[in-house]
Tab-separated table of C-alpha atoms and ligand atoms in Angstrom:
chain	number	residue	atom	x	y	z
B	37	MET	CA	-58.128	8.085	-250.271
B	38	PRO	CA	-61.271	8.168	-248.032
B	39	ALA	CA	-62.330	11.579	-246.683
B	40	ALA	CA	-60.155	12.770	-243.805
B	41	PHE	CA	-63.034	14.596	-242.091
B	42	PRO	CA	-66.058	12.510	-243.209
B	43	GLU	CA	-68.385	13.806	-240.474
B	44	ILE	CA	-67.654	17.450	-241.048
B	45	PRO	CA	-69.649	19.462	-243.573
B	46	LYS	CA	-68.532	22.647	-245.280
B	47	ILE	CA	-68.581	25.308	-242.552
B	48	GLN	CA	-71.330	27.871	-243.153
B	49	PHE	CA	-72.008	31.348	-241.816
B	50	GLU	CA	-75.102	31.091	-239.570
B	51	GLY	CA	-74.966	34.447	-237.780
B	52	PRO	CA	-74.472	35.460	-234.135
B	53	LYS	CA	-77.561	33.602	-232.831
B	54	SER	CA	-76.370	30.188	-234.030
B	55	LYS	CA	-75.428	27.637	-231.375
B	56	ASN	CA	-73.802	25.326	-233.910
B	57	PRO	CA	-70.110	24.892	-232.954
B	58	LEU	CA	-69.314	24.066	-236.585
B	59	ALA	CA	-70.660	27.335	-238.017
B	60	PHE	CA	-69.331	30.883	-238.298
B	61	LYS	CA	-71.153	33.394	-236.129
B	62	HIS	CA	-69.343	36.495	-237.414
B	63	TYR	CA	-67.180	35.552	-240.411
B	64	ASN	CA	-69.326	35.908	-243.496
B	65	ALA	CA	-66.734	35.796	-246.275
B	66	GLU	CA	-68.973	37.668	-248.742
B	67	GLU	CA	-69.924	40.520	-246.391
B	68	VAL	CA	-68.506	43.869	-247.464
B	69	VAL	CA	-67.134	46.363	-244.938
B	70	ALA	CA	-65.103	49.459	-245.820
B	71	GLY	CA	-65.213	48.562	-249.496
B	72	ARG	CA	-63.832	45.001	-249.321
B	73	THR	CA	-65.244	41.575	-248.539
B	74	LEU	CA	-64.259	40.005	-245.241
B	75	ARG	CA	-62.443	37.337	-247.277
B	76	ASP	CA	-60.263	39.999	-248.950
B	77	HIS	CA	-59.678	42.028	-245.798
B	78	LEU	CA	-58.574	39.112	-243.660
B	79	ARG	CA	-56.936	36.723	-246.143
B	80	PHE	CA	-56.999	33.819	-243.650
B	81	ALA	CA	-54.298	31.173	-243.942
B	82	VAL	CA	-53.913	27.769	-242.269
B	83	VAL	CA	-50.414	26.622	-241.308
B	84	TYR	CA	-49.285	23.211	-242.424
B	85	TRP	CA	-46.844	22.732	-239.553
B	86	HIS	CA	-49.065	22.854	-236.478
B	87	THR	CA	-52.266	21.749	-238.153
B	88	PHE	CA	-50.920	18.845	-240.224
B	89	ARG	CA	-47.573	18.003	-238.601
B	90	GLY	CA	-48.234	18.814	-234.949
B	91	THR	CA	-48.297	15.639	-232.886
B	92	GLY	CA	-49.079	17.146	-229.501
B	93	SER	CA	-45.771	15.954	-228.041
B	94	ASP	CA	-44.059	18.119	-225.425
B	95	PRO	CA	-40.797	17.765	-223.451
B	96	PHE	CA	-42.666	15.597	-220.934
B	97	GLY	CA	-44.619	13.269	-223.147
B	98	ALA	CA	-45.370	11.734	-226.516
B	99	GLY	CA	-47.833	12.875	-229.137
B	100	THR	CA	-51.567	12.655	-228.502
B	101	MET	CA	-53.150	13.742	-231.784
B	102	GLN	CA	-55.556	11.406	-233.597
B	103	ARG	CA	-54.997	11.918	-237.314
B	104	PRO	CA	-56.558	8.901	-239.057
B	105	TRP	CA	-55.389	9.963	-242.540
B	106	ASP	CA	-51.726	9.961	-241.436
B	107	ASP	CA	-49.958	6.570	-241.134
B	108	GLY	CA	-47.174	8.187	-239.112
B	109	SER	CA	-44.514	7.084	-241.609
B	110	ASN	CA	-41.949	9.211	-243.373
B	111	SER	CA	-42.999	8.006	-246.826
B	112	VAL	CA	-43.740	10.252	-249.776
B	113	ALA	CA	-47.076	8.446	-250.241
B	114	ASN	CA	-48.079	9.451	-246.706
B	115	ALA	CA	-47.003	13.036	-247.404
B	116	GLU	CA	-49.175	13.041	-250.533
B	117	ASN	CA	-52.190	11.727	-248.589
B	118	ARG	CA	-51.592	14.319	-245.914
B	119	ALA	CA	-51.629	17.024	-248.593
B	120	ARG	CA	-55.036	15.797	-249.774
B	121	ALA	CA	-56.324	15.792	-246.177
B	122	ALA	CA	-54.991	19.325	-245.719
B	123	PHE	CA	-56.846	20.607	-248.760
B	124	GLU	CA	-60.052	18.902	-247.634
B	125	PHE	CA	-59.624	20.863	-244.383
B	126	PHE	CA	-58.901	24.205	-246.123
B	127	GLU	CA	-61.893	23.693	-248.379
B	128	LYS	CA	-64.354	22.722	-245.636
B	129	LEU	CA	-63.164	25.639	-243.495
B	130	GLY	CA	-63.293	28.085	-246.396
B	131	ALA	CA	-59.716	29.281	-245.789
B	132	PRO	CA	-58.448	30.999	-248.932
B	133	PHE	CA	-54.725	30.459	-248.143
B	134	TYR	CA	-52.209	28.138	-246.511
B	135	CYS	CA	-48.504	28.359	-245.544
B	136	PHE	CA	-45.749	25.746	-245.231
B	137	HIS	CA	-42.110	25.026	-244.462
B	138	ASP	CA	-40.428	22.785	-247.044
B	139	ARG	CA	-39.998	20.031	-244.451
B	140	ASP	CA	-43.673	20.129	-243.418
B	141	ILE	CA	-44.868	19.016	-246.805
B	142	ALA	CA	-42.300	16.337	-247.741
B	143	PRO	CA	-39.865	14.076	-245.857
B	144	GLU	CA	-36.098	14.489	-246.002
B	145	GLY	CA	-34.262	11.826	-247.991
B	146	ASP	CA	-30.732	10.486	-247.504
B	147	THR	CA	-29.201	13.255	-249.617
B	148	LEU	CA	-30.188	16.789	-250.567
B	149	ARG	CA	-30.880	15.497	-254.075
B	150	ALA	CA	-33.265	12.823	-252.762
B	151	THR	CA	-34.941	15.370	-250.469
B	152	ASN	CA	-35.545	17.695	-253.404
B	153	ARG	CA	-37.058	14.809	-255.374
B	154	ASN	CA	-39.464	14.120	-252.481
B	155	LEU	CA	-40.436	17.778	-252.491
B	156	ASP	CA	-41.114	17.749	-256.213
B	157	ALA	CA	-43.430	14.748	-255.843
B	158	VAL	CA	-45.535	16.394	-253.140
B	159	VAL	CA	-45.528	19.775	-254.898
B	160	ARG	CA	-47.238	18.064	-257.851
B	161	VAL	CA	-50.084	17.045	-255.516
B	162	LEU	CA	-50.235	20.503	-253.907
B	163	LYS	CA	-50.419	22.115	-257.320
B	164	ALA	CA	-53.284	19.866	-258.419
B	165	GLU	CA	-55.112	20.460	-255.127
B	166	GLN	CA	-54.643	24.239	-255.459
B	167	GLN	CA	-56.165	24.068	-258.928
B	168	ARG	CA	-59.048	21.898	-257.738
B	169	THR	CA	-59.947	24.033	-254.712
B	170	LYS	CA	-58.663	27.542	-255.670
B	171	VAL	CA	-56.927	27.662	-252.263
B	172	LYS	CA	-53.677	29.632	-252.644
B	173	LEU	CA	-50.275	29.701	-251.007
B	174	LEU	CA	-49.847	32.808	-248.814
B	175	TRP	CA	-46.155	32.094	-248.247
B	176	GLY	CA	-43.606	29.355	-248.194
B	177	THR	CA	-40.469	29.061	-246.076
B	178	ALA	CA	-37.517	26.770	-245.415
B	179	ASN	CA	-37.135	24.931	-242.122
B	180	LEU	CA	-33.553	25.821	-241.154
B	181	PHE	CA	-33.850	24.813	-237.504
B	182	SER	CA	-35.089	21.224	-236.994
B	183	ASN	CA	-32.274	19.180	-238.518
B	184	PRO	CA	-29.211	18.743	-236.235
B	185	ARG	CA	-27.027	20.183	-239.027
B	186	PHE	CA	-28.437	23.581	-237.997
B	187	MET	CA	-27.623	23.217	-234.300
B	188	HIS	CA	-25.415	26.361	-234.408
B	189	GLY	CA	-27.746	28.224	-236.754
B	190	ALA	CA	-28.055	28.341	-240.535
B	191	GLY	CA	-26.893	31.700	-241.927
B	192	THR	CA	-25.175	32.394	-238.608
B	193	SER	CA	-23.561	28.977	-238.117
B	194	CYS	CA	-19.857	28.741	-237.268
B	195	ASN	CA	-19.807	25.987	-239.916
B	196	ALA	CA	-19.626	27.422	-243.450
B	197	ASP	CA	-21.075	24.188	-244.852
B	198	ALA	CA	-24.251	24.755	-242.815
B	199	PHE	CA	-24.523	28.169	-244.518
B	200	ALA	CA	-24.087	26.515	-247.926
B	201	TYR	CA	-26.723	23.892	-247.086
B	202	ALA	CA	-29.129	26.619	-245.941
B	203	ALA	CA	-28.559	28.526	-249.185
B	204	ALA	CA	-29.310	25.414	-251.250
B	205	GLN	CA	-32.413	24.732	-249.189
B	206	ILE	CA	-33.722	28.312	-249.490
B	207	LYS	CA	-33.087	28.228	-253.252
B	208	LYS	CA	-35.259	25.142	-253.606
B	209	ALA	CA	-37.938	26.434	-251.200
B	210	MET	CA	-38.144	29.677	-253.214
B	211	GLU	CA	-38.464	27.676	-256.420
B	212	ILE	CA	-41.394	25.609	-255.168
B	213	THR	CA	-43.038	28.706	-253.640
B	214	HIS	CA	-42.733	30.364	-257.050
B	215	GLU	CA	-44.093	27.297	-258.815
B	216	LEU	CA	-47.089	27.250	-256.466
B	217	LYS	CA	-47.607	30.992	-257.112
B	218	GLY	CA	-47.043	31.973	-253.474
B	219	SER	CA	-47.805	35.620	-252.592
B	220	GLY	CA	-44.745	35.732	-250.379
B	221	TYR	CA	-41.772	33.998	-248.829
B	222	THR	CA	-40.887	34.212	-245.114
B	223	PHE	CA	-37.570	34.100	-243.282
B	224	TRP	CA	-37.820	33.160	-239.636
B	225	GLY	CA	-34.373	32.872	-238.096
B	226	GLY	CA	-35.120	29.783	-235.995
B	227	ARG	CA	-31.597	29.372	-234.674
B	228	GLU	CA	-30.065	32.626	-235.950
B	229	GLY	CA	-28.852	33.839	-232.585
B	230	TYR	CA	-26.771	32.517	-229.727
B	231	MET	CA	-26.961	30.435	-226.575
B	232	THR	CA	-23.890	32.133	-225.049
B	233	LEU	CA	-21.784	35.101	-226.134
B	234	LEU	CA	-18.700	33.299	-224.795
B	235	ASN	CA	-18.485	31.296	-228.041
B	236	THR	CA	-20.033	33.833	-230.411
B	237	ASP	CA	-18.623	36.354	-232.903
B	238	LEU	CA	-21.795	38.451	-233.046
B	239	LYS	CA	-20.617	40.837	-235.779
B	240	ARG	CA	-19.465	38.057	-238.076
B	241	GLU	CA	-22.702	36.112	-237.578
B	242	GLN	CA	-24.850	39.135	-238.417
B	243	ASP	CA	-22.735	39.847	-241.508
B	244	HIS	CA	-23.310	36.252	-242.628
B	245	LEU	CA	-27.051	36.428	-242.055
B	246	ALA	CA	-27.192	39.587	-244.171
B	247	ARG	CA	-25.140	37.859	-246.864
B	248	LEU	CA	-27.618	34.959	-246.952
B	249	LEU	CA	-30.552	37.364	-247.331
B	250	HIS	CA	-28.762	39.289	-250.097
B	251	LEU	CA	-28.182	36.012	-251.935
B	252	ALA	CA	-31.910	35.315	-251.640
B	253	VAL	CA	-32.730	38.790	-253.003
B	254	ASP	CA	-30.392	38.167	-255.962
B	255	TYR	CA	-31.859	34.758	-256.667
B	256	LYS	CA	-35.412	36.119	-256.435
B	257	LYS	CA	-34.613	38.359	-259.409
B	258	ARG	CA	-33.073	35.490	-261.383
B	259	LEU	CA	-36.087	33.313	-260.666
B	260	GLY	CA	-38.564	36.040	-261.577
B	261	PHE	CA	-40.388	35.523	-258.267
B	262	LYS	CA	-42.521	38.617	-257.637
B	263	GLY	CA	-43.826	37.643	-254.165
B	264	GLN	CA	-43.063	39.664	-251.042
B	265	PHE	CA	-40.150	38.702	-248.767
B	266	TYR	CA	-40.879	38.825	-245.034
B	267	ILE	CA	-38.794	38.616	-241.888
B	268	GLU	CA	-40.526	37.273	-238.785
B	269	PRO	CA	-39.237	38.699	-235.487
B	270	LYS	CA	-38.900	36.535	-232.379
B	271	PRO	CA	-36.669	37.297	-229.384
B	272	LYS	CA	-35.820	33.849	-228.031
B	273	GLU	CA	-36.770	30.169	-228.133
B	274	PRO	CA	-35.095	28.027	-229.272
B	275	THR	CA	-32.030	30.249	-228.733
B	276	LYS	CA	-31.392	32.480	-225.728
B	277	HIS	CA	-31.256	35.500	-228.026
B	278	GLN	CA	-32.300	35.716	-231.679
B	279	TYR	CA	-30.934	38.507	-233.867
B	280	ASP	CA	-34.423	39.239	-235.267
B	281	SER	CA	-35.652	39.842	-231.739
B	282	ASP	CA	-38.447	42.319	-232.409
B	283	ALA	CA	-39.755	44.631	-235.122
B	284	ALA	CA	-37.302	47.420	-234.216
B	285	ALA	CA	-34.292	45.059	-234.218
B	286	CYS	CA	-35.337	43.627	-237.590
B	287	LEU	CA	-35.762	47.082	-239.101
B	288	ASN	CA	-32.361	48.174	-237.799
B	289	PHE	CA	-30.728	45.025	-239.180
B	290	LEU	CA	-32.414	45.414	-242.572
B	291	ARG	CA	-31.430	49.105	-242.788
B	292	ALA	CA	-27.852	48.504	-241.684
B	293	TYR	CA	-27.359	45.942	-244.461
B	294	ASP	CA	-29.307	47.734	-247.251
B	295	LEU	CA	-32.029	45.095	-247.204
B	296	LEU	CA	-34.999	47.226	-246.157
B	297	PRO	CA	-36.372	47.829	-249.683
B	298	HIS	CA	-36.657	44.076	-250.198
B	299	PHE	CA	-38.428	43.026	-246.995
B	300	LYS	CA	-41.532	43.596	-244.929
B	301	LEU	CA	-42.244	42.130	-241.504
B	302	ASN	CA	-44.404	39.143	-240.638
B	303	LEU	CA	-45.451	39.846	-237.055
B	304	GLU	CA	-46.572	37.159	-234.638
B	305	THR	CA	-48.546	37.964	-231.486
B	306	ASN	CA	-46.861	35.467	-229.166
B	307	HIS	CA	-43.422	36.585	-230.409
B	308	ALA	CA	-44.366	40.177	-229.549
B	309	THR	CA	-45.299	39.181	-225.992
B	310	LEU	CA	-42.090	37.144	-225.611
B	311	ALA	CA	-40.239	40.337	-226.587
B	312	GLY	CA	-42.075	42.250	-223.849
B	313	HIS	CA	-44.286	44.125	-226.313
B	314	THR	CA	-47.921	44.145	-227.287
B	315	MET	CA	-48.844	43.059	-230.801
B	316	GLN	CA	-50.153	46.606	-231.287
B	317	HIS	CA	-46.678	47.964	-230.515
B	318	GLU	CA	-45.040	45.700	-233.082
B	319	LEU	CA	-47.655	46.565	-235.718
B	320	GLU	CA	-47.179	50.294	-235.127
B	321	VAL	CA	-43.375	50.059	-235.256
B	322	ALA	CA	-43.546	48.140	-238.542
B	323	GLY	CA	-46.350	50.271	-239.964
B	324	ALA	CA	-44.532	53.541	-239.209
B	325	ALA	CA	-41.555	52.242	-241.219
B	326	GLY	CA	-43.782	51.220	-244.133
B	327	ALA	CA	-42.863	47.586	-243.457
B	328	LEU	CA	-46.072	46.006	-242.167
B	329	GLY	CA	-46.487	42.926	-244.344
B	330	SER	CA	-48.379	40.045	-242.783
B	331	ILE	CA	-49.319	38.578	-239.410
B	332	ASP	CA	-49.003	35.217	-237.700
B	333	ALA	CA	-52.199	35.272	-235.679
B	334	ASN	CA	-52.021	33.509	-232.343
B	335	THR	CA	-51.768	34.404	-228.690
B	336	GLY	CA	-49.669	33.421	-225.707
B	337	ASP	CA	-50.706	32.544	-222.181
B	338	GLU	CA	-49.978	35.604	-220.038
B	339	LEU	CA	-48.940	33.379	-217.137
B	340	LEU	CA	-46.525	31.180	-219.101
B	341	GLY	CA	-43.260	32.542	-220.396
B	342	TRP	CA	-42.971	30.522	-223.583
B	343	ASP	CA	-44.391	30.392	-227.103
B	344	THR	CA	-47.690	28.610	-226.440
B	345	ASP	CA	-49.066	29.447	-229.917
B	346	GLN	CA	-52.731	29.410	-228.893
B	347	PHE	CA	-55.579	30.353	-231.195
B	348	PRO	CA	-56.576	34.013	-230.820
B	349	THR	CA	-59.986	34.548	-229.210
B	350	SER	CA	-59.608	37.923	-227.479
B	351	ILE	CA	-61.730	40.580	-229.183
B	352	TYR	CA	-59.472	43.307	-227.762
B	353	LEU	CA	-56.467	41.682	-229.414
B	354	THR	CA	-58.174	41.310	-232.793
B	355	THR	CA	-59.636	44.837	-232.592
B	356	TYR	CA	-56.287	46.483	-231.844
B	357	THR	CA	-54.614	44.337	-234.487
B	358	MET	CA	-57.117	45.270	-237.170
B	359	LEU	CA	-57.077	48.954	-236.159
B	360	SER	CA	-53.350	49.039	-236.935
B	361	VAL	CA	-53.646	46.902	-240.078
B	362	LEU	CA	-56.376	49.189	-241.488
B	363	LYS	CA	-54.477	52.328	-240.473
B	364	TYR	CA	-51.547	51.206	-242.641
B	365	GLY	CA	-53.731	50.375	-245.634
B	366	GLY	CA	-54.792	46.755	-245.010
B	367	PHE	CA	-53.164	43.560	-246.232
B	368	LYS	CA	-51.748	43.545	-249.758
B	369	THR	CA	-49.648	40.396	-250.172
B	370	GLY	CA	-50.025	39.343	-246.533
B	371	GLY	CA	-52.881	38.012	-244.454
B	372	VAL	CA	-53.999	36.553	-241.131
B	373	ASN	CA	-52.036	33.328	-240.833
B	374	PHE	CA	-53.025	31.101	-237.903
B	375	ASP	CA	-49.607	30.091	-236.597
B	376	ALA	CA	-51.383	28.375	-233.713
B	377	LYS	CA	-51.850	24.876	-232.412
B	378	VAL	CA	-54.637	23.089	-230.598
B	379	ARG	CA	-53.762	22.042	-227.044
B	380	ARG	CA	-52.271	18.597	-226.482
B	381	GLU	CA	-55.501	17.576	-224.783
B	382	SER	CA	-57.597	18.653	-227.815
B	383	PHE	CA	-56.592	15.605	-229.786
B	384	GLU	CA	-59.578	14.961	-232.065
B	385	PRO	CA	-59.709	16.179	-235.689
B	386	VAL	CA	-62.837	18.226	-234.964
B	387	ASP	CA	-60.798	20.375	-232.535
B	388	LEU	CA	-58.904	21.741	-235.558
B	389	PHE	CA	-62.223	23.096	-236.833
B	390	HIS	CA	-63.287	24.586	-233.492
B	391	ALA	CA	-59.905	26.321	-233.216
B	392	HIS	CA	-59.925	27.879	-236.675
B	393	ILE	CA	-63.619	28.821	-236.624
B	394	GLY	CA	-63.039	30.620	-233.308
B	395	GLY	CA	-59.989	32.458	-234.649
B	396	MET	CA	-61.763	33.483	-237.836
B	397	ASP	CA	-64.834	34.698	-235.957
B	398	ALA	CA	-62.653	36.629	-233.489
B	399	PHE	CA	-60.865	38.358	-236.379
B	400	ALA	CA	-64.121	39.065	-238.225
B	401	ARG	CA	-65.418	40.794	-235.085
B	402	GLY	CA	-62.151	42.662	-234.589
B	403	LEU	CA	-62.266	43.848	-238.188
B	404	LYS	CA	-65.877	45.041	-237.968
B	405	ILE	CA	-65.249	46.809	-234.649
B	406	ALA	CA	-62.118	48.467	-236.040
B	407	VAL	CA	-64.007	49.627	-239.132
B	408	ALA	CA	-66.771	51.068	-236.921
B	409	ILE	CA	-64.227	52.906	-234.733
B	410	ARG	CA	-62.581	54.356	-237.829
B	411	GLN	CA	-65.922	55.404	-239.332
B	412	ASP	CA	-66.955	57.015	-236.056
B	413	GLY	CA	-63.790	59.121	-236.287
B	414	ARG	CA	-63.528	60.274	-232.635
B	415	LEU	CA	-60.373	58.270	-231.914
B	416	GLU	CA	-58.523	59.545	-234.957
B	417	LYS	CA	-59.697	63.113	-234.349
B	418	PHE	CA	-58.521	62.951	-230.743
B	419	VAL	CA	-55.020	61.873	-231.772
B	420	ARG	CA	-54.853	64.542	-234.477
B	421	GLN	CA	-55.952	67.279	-232.082
B	422	ARG	CA	-53.500	66.113	-229.437
B	423	TYR	CA	-50.706	67.250	-231.750
B	424	ALA	CA	-52.397	70.498	-232.855
B	425	SER	CA	-49.533	72.606	-231.433
B	426	TRP	CA	-47.399	71.236	-234.278
B	427	ASP	CA	-49.771	72.387	-237.014
B	428	SER	CA	-48.920	76.104	-236.830
B	429	GLY	CA	-46.638	78.579	-235.057
B	430	ILE	CA	-43.450	77.313	-233.478
B	431	GLY	CA	-44.416	73.629	-233.910
B	432	ALA	CA	-44.810	73.977	-237.673
B	433	LYS	CA	-41.475	75.853	-237.823
B	434	ILE	CA	-39.682	73.032	-235.952
B	435	GLU	CA	-41.239	70.341	-238.152
B	436	LYS	CA	-40.167	72.199	-241.279
B	437	GLY	CA	-36.620	72.547	-239.960
B	438	ARG	CA	-36.886	76.339	-239.809
B	439	ALA	CA	-36.128	76.807	-236.115
B	440	GLY	CA	-32.678	76.296	-234.582
B	441	PHE	CA	-31.551	76.271	-230.956
B	442	GLN	CA	-31.024	80.045	-230.882
B	443	GLU	CA	-34.510	80.808	-232.122
B	444	LEU	CA	-36.061	78.259	-229.794
B	445	GLU	CA	-34.195	79.772	-226.874
B	446	ALA	CA	-35.330	83.277	-227.803
B	447	TYR	CA	-38.923	82.009	-228.155
B	448	MET	CA	-38.902	80.372	-224.743
B	449	LEU	CA	-37.130	83.291	-223.001
B	450	GLU	CA	-39.891	85.510	-224.295
B	451	LYS	CA	-42.696	83.092	-223.369
B	452	GLY	CA	-41.301	82.095	-219.965
B	453	ASP	CA	-42.751	78.551	-219.681
B	454	ILE	CA	-45.159	76.166	-221.301
B	455	THR	CA	-48.794	75.714	-220.323
B	456	PRO	CA	-50.162	72.155	-220.353
B	457	ASN	CA	-52.522	72.128	-223.320
B	458	ALA	CA	-54.220	68.726	-223.358
B	459	SER	CA	-55.043	65.795	-221.114
B	460	GLY	CA	-53.965	62.379	-222.406
B	461	ARG	CA	-57.528	61.127	-221.752
B	462	GLN	CA	-56.508	57.470	-221.622
B	463	GLU	CA	-59.572	56.511	-219.580
B	464	TYR	CA	-61.917	58.355	-221.948
B	465	LEU	CA	-60.301	56.554	-224.924
B	466	GLU	CA	-60.488	53.127	-223.256
B	467	ASN	CA	-64.189	53.745	-222.635
B	468	LEU	CA	-64.593	54.830	-226.242
B	469	ILE	CA	-63.134	51.503	-227.451
B	470	ASN	CA	-65.538	49.630	-225.127
B	471	GLU	CA	-68.473	51.451	-226.730
B	472	PHE	CA	-67.729	49.416	-229.856
B	473	ILE	CA	-66.694	46.058	-228.391
D	273	XUL	C1	-41.815	29.799	-234.819
D	273	XUL	C2	-42.625	30.347	-235.906
D	273	XUL	C3	-42.409	29.772	-237.244
D	273	XUL	C4	-42.487	30.741	-238.360
D	273	XUL	C5	-42.147	30.166	-239.706
D	273	XUL	O1	-42.054	30.330	-233.581
D	273	XUL	O2	-43.449	31.212	-235.688
D	273	XUL	O3	-43.293	28.716	-237.410
D	273	XUL	O4	-43.754	31.312	-238.447
D	273	XUL	O5	-40.924	29.545	-239.716
D	274	CO	CO1	-44.797	32.256	-236.926
């Protein structure tokens, strides 16, 4: 197969003064900050779905993307060529990881058996390409939302056969993820929710979803797959309401069904904003529960109410994201996965490079700024001191569970009232962040 991106060289780090659009200005993979290379801190991944299957179609018009390596057919041979093009892209970009849904990489056949055979054929190419390039699989997943058989959901379908099909599909997707030595496996409940409660038994659907995840946990042990399981929250789209609506809802669901020890969260920026939260909020909710696993790095348009999946370029967003990621110990199995797509109007192959280079540079800057803020220490010290009243006296007694209502009443009757002890200093802290941006 001829090169997919013949005009594009391997992308190099040229530093902040470079005007070359096909060079990194801030992402120097080998640079070490806070004891780790940028490559190991950020663990960038390219998604197969938007980058190699996205056509640019929208509800108002057909696809626009020019992808000369793709003949547009549903053949296995085309899927194999596409895999080679994808690895040429990962290699030229210097992305250490990629992610896929089963149906991104290989076409469905007439039967489940034929579909699985198609998958096996393409997985052979992926495996060879992984060996050739040393690019690794960050996580795999099963697409349980595109095919009409999942119109009512997969694990939460009213049709028990749809549940059985989903189980078979997840089993196979876990097997190929394991074979490709994936660091993780993600569950995004594409249609696990409802369009109207008038036709929905919410309790029964949630019980079924938990059952499906327990079956996956059981099979993971049988398979010997050691990768991390993730759940990816999203509140709506395609459904009106999805059960995994945000980090807090996911954590509650996982706890209620004894699944929390087996899962971490894969948080996506645009899903956070659809849920009415900031990404920072979602990261802190997950981090506080010890369940911060990985991120789908993108951004939404603040003026549009849907999942626009744009590439992240805001330095504030990447700074706040990396501040939380570092606070909770950095990525272990997870990474920064660009679940983002170029705009319909950005139809040339080179736009894929501009998009990813921009995202990687924005995250490199966010990481370096976050490291500098942490090394400076004023932000952390401020937060610690804000809670100083809990470190001794009555605060320490309450925290240790040594003060009941009677004692607290006696304490307050004696003291009379509280005196405000500290300003929140939001403006001072916002200025402090700007010192580093
Ligand atoms: C959909 C979405 C998915 C998941 C994987 O909004 O983010 O692509 O990341 O299924
Ligand atoms: Co995602």
